Tab-separated table of C-alpha atoms and ligand atoms in Angstrom:
chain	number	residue	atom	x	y	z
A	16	UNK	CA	-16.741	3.619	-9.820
A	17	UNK	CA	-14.677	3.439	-6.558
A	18	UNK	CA	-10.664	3.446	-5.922
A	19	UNK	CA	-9.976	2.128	-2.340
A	20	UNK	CA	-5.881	1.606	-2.954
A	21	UNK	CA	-4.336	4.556	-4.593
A	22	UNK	CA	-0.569	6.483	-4.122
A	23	UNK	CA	0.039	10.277	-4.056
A	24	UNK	CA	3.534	11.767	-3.778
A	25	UNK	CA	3.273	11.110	-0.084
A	26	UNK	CA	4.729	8.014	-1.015
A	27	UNK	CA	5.976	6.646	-4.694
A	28	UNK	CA	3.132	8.350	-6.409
A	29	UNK	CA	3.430	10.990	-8.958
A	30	UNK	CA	0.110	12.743	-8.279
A	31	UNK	CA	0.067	14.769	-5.398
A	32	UNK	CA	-2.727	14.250	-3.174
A	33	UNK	CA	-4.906	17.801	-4.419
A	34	UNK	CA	-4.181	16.233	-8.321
A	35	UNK	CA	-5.147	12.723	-7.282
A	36	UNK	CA	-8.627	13.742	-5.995
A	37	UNK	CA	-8.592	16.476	-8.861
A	38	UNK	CA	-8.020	13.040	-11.192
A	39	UNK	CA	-11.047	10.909	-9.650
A	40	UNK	CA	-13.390	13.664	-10.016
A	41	UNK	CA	-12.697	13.768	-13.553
A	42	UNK	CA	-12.703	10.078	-13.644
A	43	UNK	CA	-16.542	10.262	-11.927
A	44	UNK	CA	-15.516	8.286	-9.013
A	45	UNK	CA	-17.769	8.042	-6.226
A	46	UNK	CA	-15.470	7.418	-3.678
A	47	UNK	CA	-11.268	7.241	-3.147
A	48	UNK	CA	-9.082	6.082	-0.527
A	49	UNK	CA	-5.477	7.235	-0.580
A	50	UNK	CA	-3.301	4.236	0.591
A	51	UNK	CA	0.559	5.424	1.102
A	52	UNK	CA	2.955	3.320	1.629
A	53	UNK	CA	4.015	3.782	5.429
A	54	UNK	CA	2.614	7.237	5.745
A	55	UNK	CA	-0.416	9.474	6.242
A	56	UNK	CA	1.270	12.655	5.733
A	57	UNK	CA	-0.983	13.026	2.489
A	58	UNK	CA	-4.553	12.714	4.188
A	59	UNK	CA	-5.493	16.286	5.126
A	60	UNK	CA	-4.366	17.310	2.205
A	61	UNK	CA	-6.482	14.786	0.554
A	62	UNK	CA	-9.661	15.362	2.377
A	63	UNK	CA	-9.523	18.937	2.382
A	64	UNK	CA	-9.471	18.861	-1.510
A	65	UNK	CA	-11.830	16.367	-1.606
A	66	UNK	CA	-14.457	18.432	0.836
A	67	UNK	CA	-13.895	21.007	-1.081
A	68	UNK	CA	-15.033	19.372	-4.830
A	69	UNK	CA	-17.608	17.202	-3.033
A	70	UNK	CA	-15.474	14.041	-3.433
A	71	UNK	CA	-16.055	11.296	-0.451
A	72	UNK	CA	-12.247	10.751	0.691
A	73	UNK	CA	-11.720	8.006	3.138
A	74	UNK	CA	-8.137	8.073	4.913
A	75	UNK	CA	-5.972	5.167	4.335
A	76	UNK	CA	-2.357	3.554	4.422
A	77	UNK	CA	-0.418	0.420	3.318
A	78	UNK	CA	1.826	-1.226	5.211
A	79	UNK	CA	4.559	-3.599	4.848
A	80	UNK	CA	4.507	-6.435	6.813
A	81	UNK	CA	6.738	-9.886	7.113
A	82	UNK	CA	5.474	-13.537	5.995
A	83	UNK	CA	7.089	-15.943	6.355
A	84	UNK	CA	10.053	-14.120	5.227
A	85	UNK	CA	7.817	-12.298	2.101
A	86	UNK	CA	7.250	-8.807	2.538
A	87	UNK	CA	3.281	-8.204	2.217
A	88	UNK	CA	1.435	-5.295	2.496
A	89	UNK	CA	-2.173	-4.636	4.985
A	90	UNK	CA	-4.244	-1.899	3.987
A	91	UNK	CA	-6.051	0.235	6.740
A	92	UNK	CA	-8.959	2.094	6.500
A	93	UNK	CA	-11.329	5.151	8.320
A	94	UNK	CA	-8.545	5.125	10.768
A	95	UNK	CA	-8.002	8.570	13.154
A	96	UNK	CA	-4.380	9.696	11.311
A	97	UNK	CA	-3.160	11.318	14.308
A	98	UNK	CA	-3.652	8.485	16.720
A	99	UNK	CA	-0.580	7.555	18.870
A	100	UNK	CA	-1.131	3.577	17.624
A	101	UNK	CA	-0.872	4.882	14.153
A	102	UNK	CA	2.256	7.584	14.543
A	103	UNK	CA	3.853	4.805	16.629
A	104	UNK	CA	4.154	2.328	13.834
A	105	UNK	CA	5.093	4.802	11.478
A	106	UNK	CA	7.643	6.004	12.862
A	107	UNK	CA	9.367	3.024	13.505
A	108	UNK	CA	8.592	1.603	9.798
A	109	UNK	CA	10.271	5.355	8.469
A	110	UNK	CA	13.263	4.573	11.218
A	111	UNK	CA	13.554	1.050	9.241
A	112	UNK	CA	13.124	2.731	5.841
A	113	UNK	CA	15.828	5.096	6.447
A	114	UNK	CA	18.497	2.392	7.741
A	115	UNK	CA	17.784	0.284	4.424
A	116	UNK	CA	18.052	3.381	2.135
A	117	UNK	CA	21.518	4.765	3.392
A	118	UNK	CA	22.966	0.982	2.845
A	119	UNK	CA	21.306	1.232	-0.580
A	120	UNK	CA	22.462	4.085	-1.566
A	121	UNK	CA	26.256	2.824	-0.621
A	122	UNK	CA	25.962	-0.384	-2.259
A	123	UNK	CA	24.395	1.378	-5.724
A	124	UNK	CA	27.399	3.869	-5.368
A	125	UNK	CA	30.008	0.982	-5.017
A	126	UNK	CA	28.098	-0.564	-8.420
A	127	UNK	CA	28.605	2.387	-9.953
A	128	UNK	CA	26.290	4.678	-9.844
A	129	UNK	CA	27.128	6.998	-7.228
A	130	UNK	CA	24.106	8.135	-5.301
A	131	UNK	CA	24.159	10.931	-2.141
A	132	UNK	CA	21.317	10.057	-0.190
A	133	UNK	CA	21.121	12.927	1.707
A	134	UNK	CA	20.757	14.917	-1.497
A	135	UNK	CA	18.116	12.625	-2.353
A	136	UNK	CA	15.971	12.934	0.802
A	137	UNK	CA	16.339	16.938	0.012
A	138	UNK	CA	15.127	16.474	-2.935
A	139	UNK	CA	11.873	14.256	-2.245
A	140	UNK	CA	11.386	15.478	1.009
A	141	UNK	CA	7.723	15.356	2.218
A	142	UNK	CA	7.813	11.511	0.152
A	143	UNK	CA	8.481	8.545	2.182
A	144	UNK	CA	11.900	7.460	-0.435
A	145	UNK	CA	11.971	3.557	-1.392
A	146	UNK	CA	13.353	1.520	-3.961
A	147	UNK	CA	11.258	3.768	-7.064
A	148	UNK	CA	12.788	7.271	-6.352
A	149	UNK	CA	16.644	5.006	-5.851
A	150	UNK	CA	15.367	3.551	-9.594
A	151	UNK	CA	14.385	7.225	-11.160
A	152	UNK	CA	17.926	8.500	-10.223
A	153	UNK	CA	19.315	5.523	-11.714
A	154	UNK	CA	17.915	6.082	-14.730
A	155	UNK	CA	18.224	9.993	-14.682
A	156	UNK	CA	22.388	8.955	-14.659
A	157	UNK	CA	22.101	6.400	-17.526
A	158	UNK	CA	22.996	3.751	-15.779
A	159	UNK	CA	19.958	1.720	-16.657
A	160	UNK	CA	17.816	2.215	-19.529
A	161	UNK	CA	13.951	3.366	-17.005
A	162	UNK	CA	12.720	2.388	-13.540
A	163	UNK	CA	11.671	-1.180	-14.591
A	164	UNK	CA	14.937	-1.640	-15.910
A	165	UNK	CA	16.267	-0.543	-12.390
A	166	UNK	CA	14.069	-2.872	-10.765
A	167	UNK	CA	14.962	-5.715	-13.403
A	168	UNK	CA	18.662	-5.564	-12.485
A	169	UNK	CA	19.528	-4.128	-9.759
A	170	UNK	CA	16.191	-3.598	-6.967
A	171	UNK	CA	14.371	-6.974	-7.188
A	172	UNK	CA	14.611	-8.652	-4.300
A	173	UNK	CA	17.721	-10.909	-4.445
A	174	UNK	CA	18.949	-8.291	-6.917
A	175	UNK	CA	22.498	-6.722	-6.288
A	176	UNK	CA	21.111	-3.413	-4.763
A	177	UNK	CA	18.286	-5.002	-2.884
A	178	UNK	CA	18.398	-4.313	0.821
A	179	UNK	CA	16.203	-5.971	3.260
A	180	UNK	CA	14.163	-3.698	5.686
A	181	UNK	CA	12.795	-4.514	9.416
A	182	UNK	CA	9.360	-5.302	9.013
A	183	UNK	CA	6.044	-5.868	11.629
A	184	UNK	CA	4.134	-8.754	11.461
A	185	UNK	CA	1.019	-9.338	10.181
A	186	UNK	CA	-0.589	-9.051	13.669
A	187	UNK	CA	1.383	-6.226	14.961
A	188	UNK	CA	0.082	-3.762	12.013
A	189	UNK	CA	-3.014	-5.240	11.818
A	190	UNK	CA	-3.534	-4.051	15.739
A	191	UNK	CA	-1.990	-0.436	15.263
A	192	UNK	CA	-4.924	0.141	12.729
A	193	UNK	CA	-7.295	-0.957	14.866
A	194	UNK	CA	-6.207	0.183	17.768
A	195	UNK	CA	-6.811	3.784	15.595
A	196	UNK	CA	-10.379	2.637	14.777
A	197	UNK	CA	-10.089	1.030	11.719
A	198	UNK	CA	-10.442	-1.095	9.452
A	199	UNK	CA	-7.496	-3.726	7.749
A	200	UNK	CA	-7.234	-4.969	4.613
A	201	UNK	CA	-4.940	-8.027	3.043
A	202	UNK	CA	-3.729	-6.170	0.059
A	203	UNK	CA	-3.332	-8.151	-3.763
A	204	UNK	CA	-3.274	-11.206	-2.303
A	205	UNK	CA	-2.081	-12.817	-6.060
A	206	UNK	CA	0.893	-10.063	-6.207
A	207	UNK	CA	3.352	-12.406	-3.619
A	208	UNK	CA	3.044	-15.240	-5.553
A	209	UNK	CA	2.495	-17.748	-3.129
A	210	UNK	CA	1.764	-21.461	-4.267
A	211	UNK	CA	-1.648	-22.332	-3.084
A	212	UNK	CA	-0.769	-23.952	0.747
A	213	UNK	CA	1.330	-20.912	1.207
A	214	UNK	CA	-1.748	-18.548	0.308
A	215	UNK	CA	-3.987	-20.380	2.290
A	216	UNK	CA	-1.418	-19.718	5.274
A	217	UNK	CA	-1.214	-16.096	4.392
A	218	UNK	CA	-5.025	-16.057	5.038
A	219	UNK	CA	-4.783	-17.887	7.957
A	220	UNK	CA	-2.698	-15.641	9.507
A	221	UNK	CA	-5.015	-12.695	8.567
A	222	UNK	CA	-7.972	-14.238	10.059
A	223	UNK	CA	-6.053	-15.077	13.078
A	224	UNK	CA	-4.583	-11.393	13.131
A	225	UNK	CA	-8.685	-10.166	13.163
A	226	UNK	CA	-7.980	-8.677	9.393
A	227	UNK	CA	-11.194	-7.700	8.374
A	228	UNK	CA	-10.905	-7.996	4.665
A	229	UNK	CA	-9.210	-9.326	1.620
A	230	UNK	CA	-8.453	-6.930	-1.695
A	231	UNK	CA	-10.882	-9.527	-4.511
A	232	UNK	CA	-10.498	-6.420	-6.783
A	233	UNK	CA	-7.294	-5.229	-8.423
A	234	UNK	CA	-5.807	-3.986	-11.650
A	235	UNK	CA	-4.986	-6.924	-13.596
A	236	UNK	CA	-6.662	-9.367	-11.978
A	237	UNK	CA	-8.763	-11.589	-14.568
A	238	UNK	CA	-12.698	-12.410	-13.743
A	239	UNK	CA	-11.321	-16.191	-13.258
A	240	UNK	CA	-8.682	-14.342	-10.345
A	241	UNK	CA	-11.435	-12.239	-8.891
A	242	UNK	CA	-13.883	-15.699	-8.623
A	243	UNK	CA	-11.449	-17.512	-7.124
A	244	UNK	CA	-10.402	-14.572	-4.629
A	245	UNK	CA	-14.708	-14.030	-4.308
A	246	UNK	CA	-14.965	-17.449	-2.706
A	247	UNK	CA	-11.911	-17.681	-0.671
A	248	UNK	CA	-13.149	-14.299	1.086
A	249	UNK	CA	-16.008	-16.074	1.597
A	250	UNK	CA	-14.966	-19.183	2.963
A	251	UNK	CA	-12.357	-16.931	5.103
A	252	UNK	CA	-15.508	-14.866	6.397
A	253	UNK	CA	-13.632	-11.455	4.906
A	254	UNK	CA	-14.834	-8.322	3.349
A	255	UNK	CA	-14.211	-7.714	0.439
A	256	UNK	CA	-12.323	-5.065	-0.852
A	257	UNK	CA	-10.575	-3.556	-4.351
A	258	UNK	CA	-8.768	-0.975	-6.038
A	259	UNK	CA	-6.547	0.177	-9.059
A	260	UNK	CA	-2.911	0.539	-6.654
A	261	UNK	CA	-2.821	3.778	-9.205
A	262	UNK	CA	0.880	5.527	-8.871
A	263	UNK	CA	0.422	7.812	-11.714
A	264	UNK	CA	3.597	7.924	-14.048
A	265	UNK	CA	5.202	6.006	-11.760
A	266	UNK	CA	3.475	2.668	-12.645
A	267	UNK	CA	1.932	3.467	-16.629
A	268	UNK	CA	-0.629	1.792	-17.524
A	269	UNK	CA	-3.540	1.795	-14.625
A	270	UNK	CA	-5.616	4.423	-14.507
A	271	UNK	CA	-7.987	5.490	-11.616
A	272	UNK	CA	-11.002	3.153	-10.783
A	273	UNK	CA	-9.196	0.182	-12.848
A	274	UNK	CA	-9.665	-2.990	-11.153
A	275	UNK	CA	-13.549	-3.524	-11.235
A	276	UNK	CA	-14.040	-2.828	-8.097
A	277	UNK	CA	-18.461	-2.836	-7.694
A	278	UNK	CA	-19.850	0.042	-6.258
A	279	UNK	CA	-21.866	-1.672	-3.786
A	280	UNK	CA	-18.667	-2.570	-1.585
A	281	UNK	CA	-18.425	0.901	-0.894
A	282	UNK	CA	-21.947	-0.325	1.543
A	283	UNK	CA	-20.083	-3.077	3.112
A	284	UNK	CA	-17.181	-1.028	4.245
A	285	UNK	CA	-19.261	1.201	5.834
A	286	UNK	CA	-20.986	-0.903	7.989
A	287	UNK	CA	-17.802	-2.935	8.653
A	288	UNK	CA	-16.312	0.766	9.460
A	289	UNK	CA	-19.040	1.588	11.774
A	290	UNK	CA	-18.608	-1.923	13.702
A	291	UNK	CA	-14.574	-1.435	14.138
A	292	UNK	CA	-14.940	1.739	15.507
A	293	UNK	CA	-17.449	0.804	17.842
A	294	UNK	CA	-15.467	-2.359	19.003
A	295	UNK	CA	-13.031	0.343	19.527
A	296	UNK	CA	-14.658	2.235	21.597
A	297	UNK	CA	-15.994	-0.539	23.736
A	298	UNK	CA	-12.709	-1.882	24.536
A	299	UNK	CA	-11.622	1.699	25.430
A	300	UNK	CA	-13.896	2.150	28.121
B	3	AMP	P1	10.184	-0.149	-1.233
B	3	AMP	O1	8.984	0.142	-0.393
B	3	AMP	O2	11.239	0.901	-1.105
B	3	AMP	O3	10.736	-1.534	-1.026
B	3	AMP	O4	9.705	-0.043	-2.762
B	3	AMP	C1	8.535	-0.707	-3.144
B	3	AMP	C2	7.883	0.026	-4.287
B	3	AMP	O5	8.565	-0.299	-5.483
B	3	AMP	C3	6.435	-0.372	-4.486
B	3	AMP	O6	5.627	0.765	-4.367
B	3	AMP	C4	6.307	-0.867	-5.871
B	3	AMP	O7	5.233	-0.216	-6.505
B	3	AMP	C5	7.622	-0.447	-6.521
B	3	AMP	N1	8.069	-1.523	-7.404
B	3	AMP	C6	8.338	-2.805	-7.049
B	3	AMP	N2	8.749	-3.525	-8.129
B	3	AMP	C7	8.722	-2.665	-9.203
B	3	AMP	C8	9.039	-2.780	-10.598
B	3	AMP	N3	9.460	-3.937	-11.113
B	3	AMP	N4	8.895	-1.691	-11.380
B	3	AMP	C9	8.467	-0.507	-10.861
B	3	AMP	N5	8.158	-0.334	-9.556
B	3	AMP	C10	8.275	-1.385	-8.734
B	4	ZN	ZN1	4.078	1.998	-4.423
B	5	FE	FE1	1.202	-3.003	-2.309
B	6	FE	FE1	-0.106	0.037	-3.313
């Protein structure tokens, strides 16, 4: 088994990144990538603990990105964490995160439920904060039943606490991965709901934006999904990709290495690895 899209604490996760590899191993997995939302501040930490049990880490991240108005989210992968293209983007995305948060924290207060959100960023600091840890407070004050019941009323988007944040587009993150030598990713491409000329659009735009690859594999998705997904990778010319999108607690249910993901792509992304960075490095010199 491999897990190419998986959260740690870093982000919304509830497995910090040592427990996350700690999990996998268990699990048997061959290989893991950790995917944060908007941050790689749980890598090292990641492949230290992964050298150290013998567990292949690859470094990853997901980012947000706008569509046509949707918010969608690019995987990168075998990137250099510390390159300027990549700290660039993330800081501005964490700049954008911030704005959105403060406003969200006054409008759930003015529902209600008052939140502090500088008491909140003490408390989950070294996590990028979004709309899960605003939903866990919610429900630690009783004012909804759980999370998804946070979500349900209040955090959807259109929902009554839902704030907007600036996004990138699909080319602009697309090139800040690359330009840190690697590889991008069109993340659950059935989780926006898009009717089918929208999708095709969606996939447009990632071929135009030189996205490498499209996510066939994914918790939930049926064999019928992952068929259809197969052949419009192929007709697209993309890689494919997969993984569980494992949160721990956080989302119940998946567990590590869910989503059927074959070993054998583990191959492919190598080789598709190796060619990015060596594009890289050609256009560097
Ligand atoms: P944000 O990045 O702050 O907009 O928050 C997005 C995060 O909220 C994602 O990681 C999702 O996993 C999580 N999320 C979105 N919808 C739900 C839901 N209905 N229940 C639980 N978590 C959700
Ligand atoms: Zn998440
Ligand atoms: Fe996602
Ligand atoms: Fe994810």
């Amino acid at each position: 088994m491999i897990d190419l899209h998986t959260h740690s604490t870093a982000s919304d996760g509830t497995y910090t990144p040592s427990q996350l590899v700690e999990a996998a191993c268990r699990r048997g997995l061959l290989a893991l990538a950790l995917t944060d939302h908007d941050t790689v501040g749980g890598q090292q930490e990641a492949l230290q603990r992964g050298a150290e049990l013998g567990l292949r880490v690859i470094p990853g991240v997901e980012l947000a990105a706008d569509f046509e108005g949707a918010e969608v989210h690019v995987l990168g992968y075998g990137f250099d964490p510390n390159s300027p293209a990549i700290r660039e983007i993330l800081h501005d995305l964490s700049a954008a995160r911030d704005c959105r948060n403060r406003q969200m924290a006054e409008r759930i207060t003015q529902l209600g439920c008052p939140i502090d959100y500088d008491a909140l960023c003490i408390r989950f600091s070294g996590s990028v904060i979004g709309r899960p840890h605003f939903a866990q407070v919610m429900a630690e004050q009783g004012f909804v039943s759980d999370v998804s019941g946070a979500f349900d009323l209040y955090l959807h988007p259109g929902g009554p606490a839902y704030i907007s944040r600036q996004l990138y587009t699909i080319p602009k993150a697309a090139a800040a991965i690359r330009r840190a030598g690697g590889l991008t990713v069109l993340a659950h491409p059935l989780q926006y709901h898009f009717d089918n000329g929208t999708l095709h659009r969606f996939l447009q735009t990632g071929r135009q934006a030189d996205i490498c690859g499209l996510e066939v594999y994914y918790t939930g998705y049926t064999a019928e999904q992952r068929d259809f997904l197969r052949r419009l990778a192929h007709t697209y010319g993309f890689l494919q990709t997969g993984g569980s999108d494992f949160h721990g607690s956080g989302k119940p249910g998946i567990q590590l290495g869910d989503g059927f993901v074959p070993d054998a792509l583990l191959e492919d992304l190598d080789r598709a690895l190796e060619q990015c960075r060596a594009q890289e490095i050609q256009k560097g010199v």
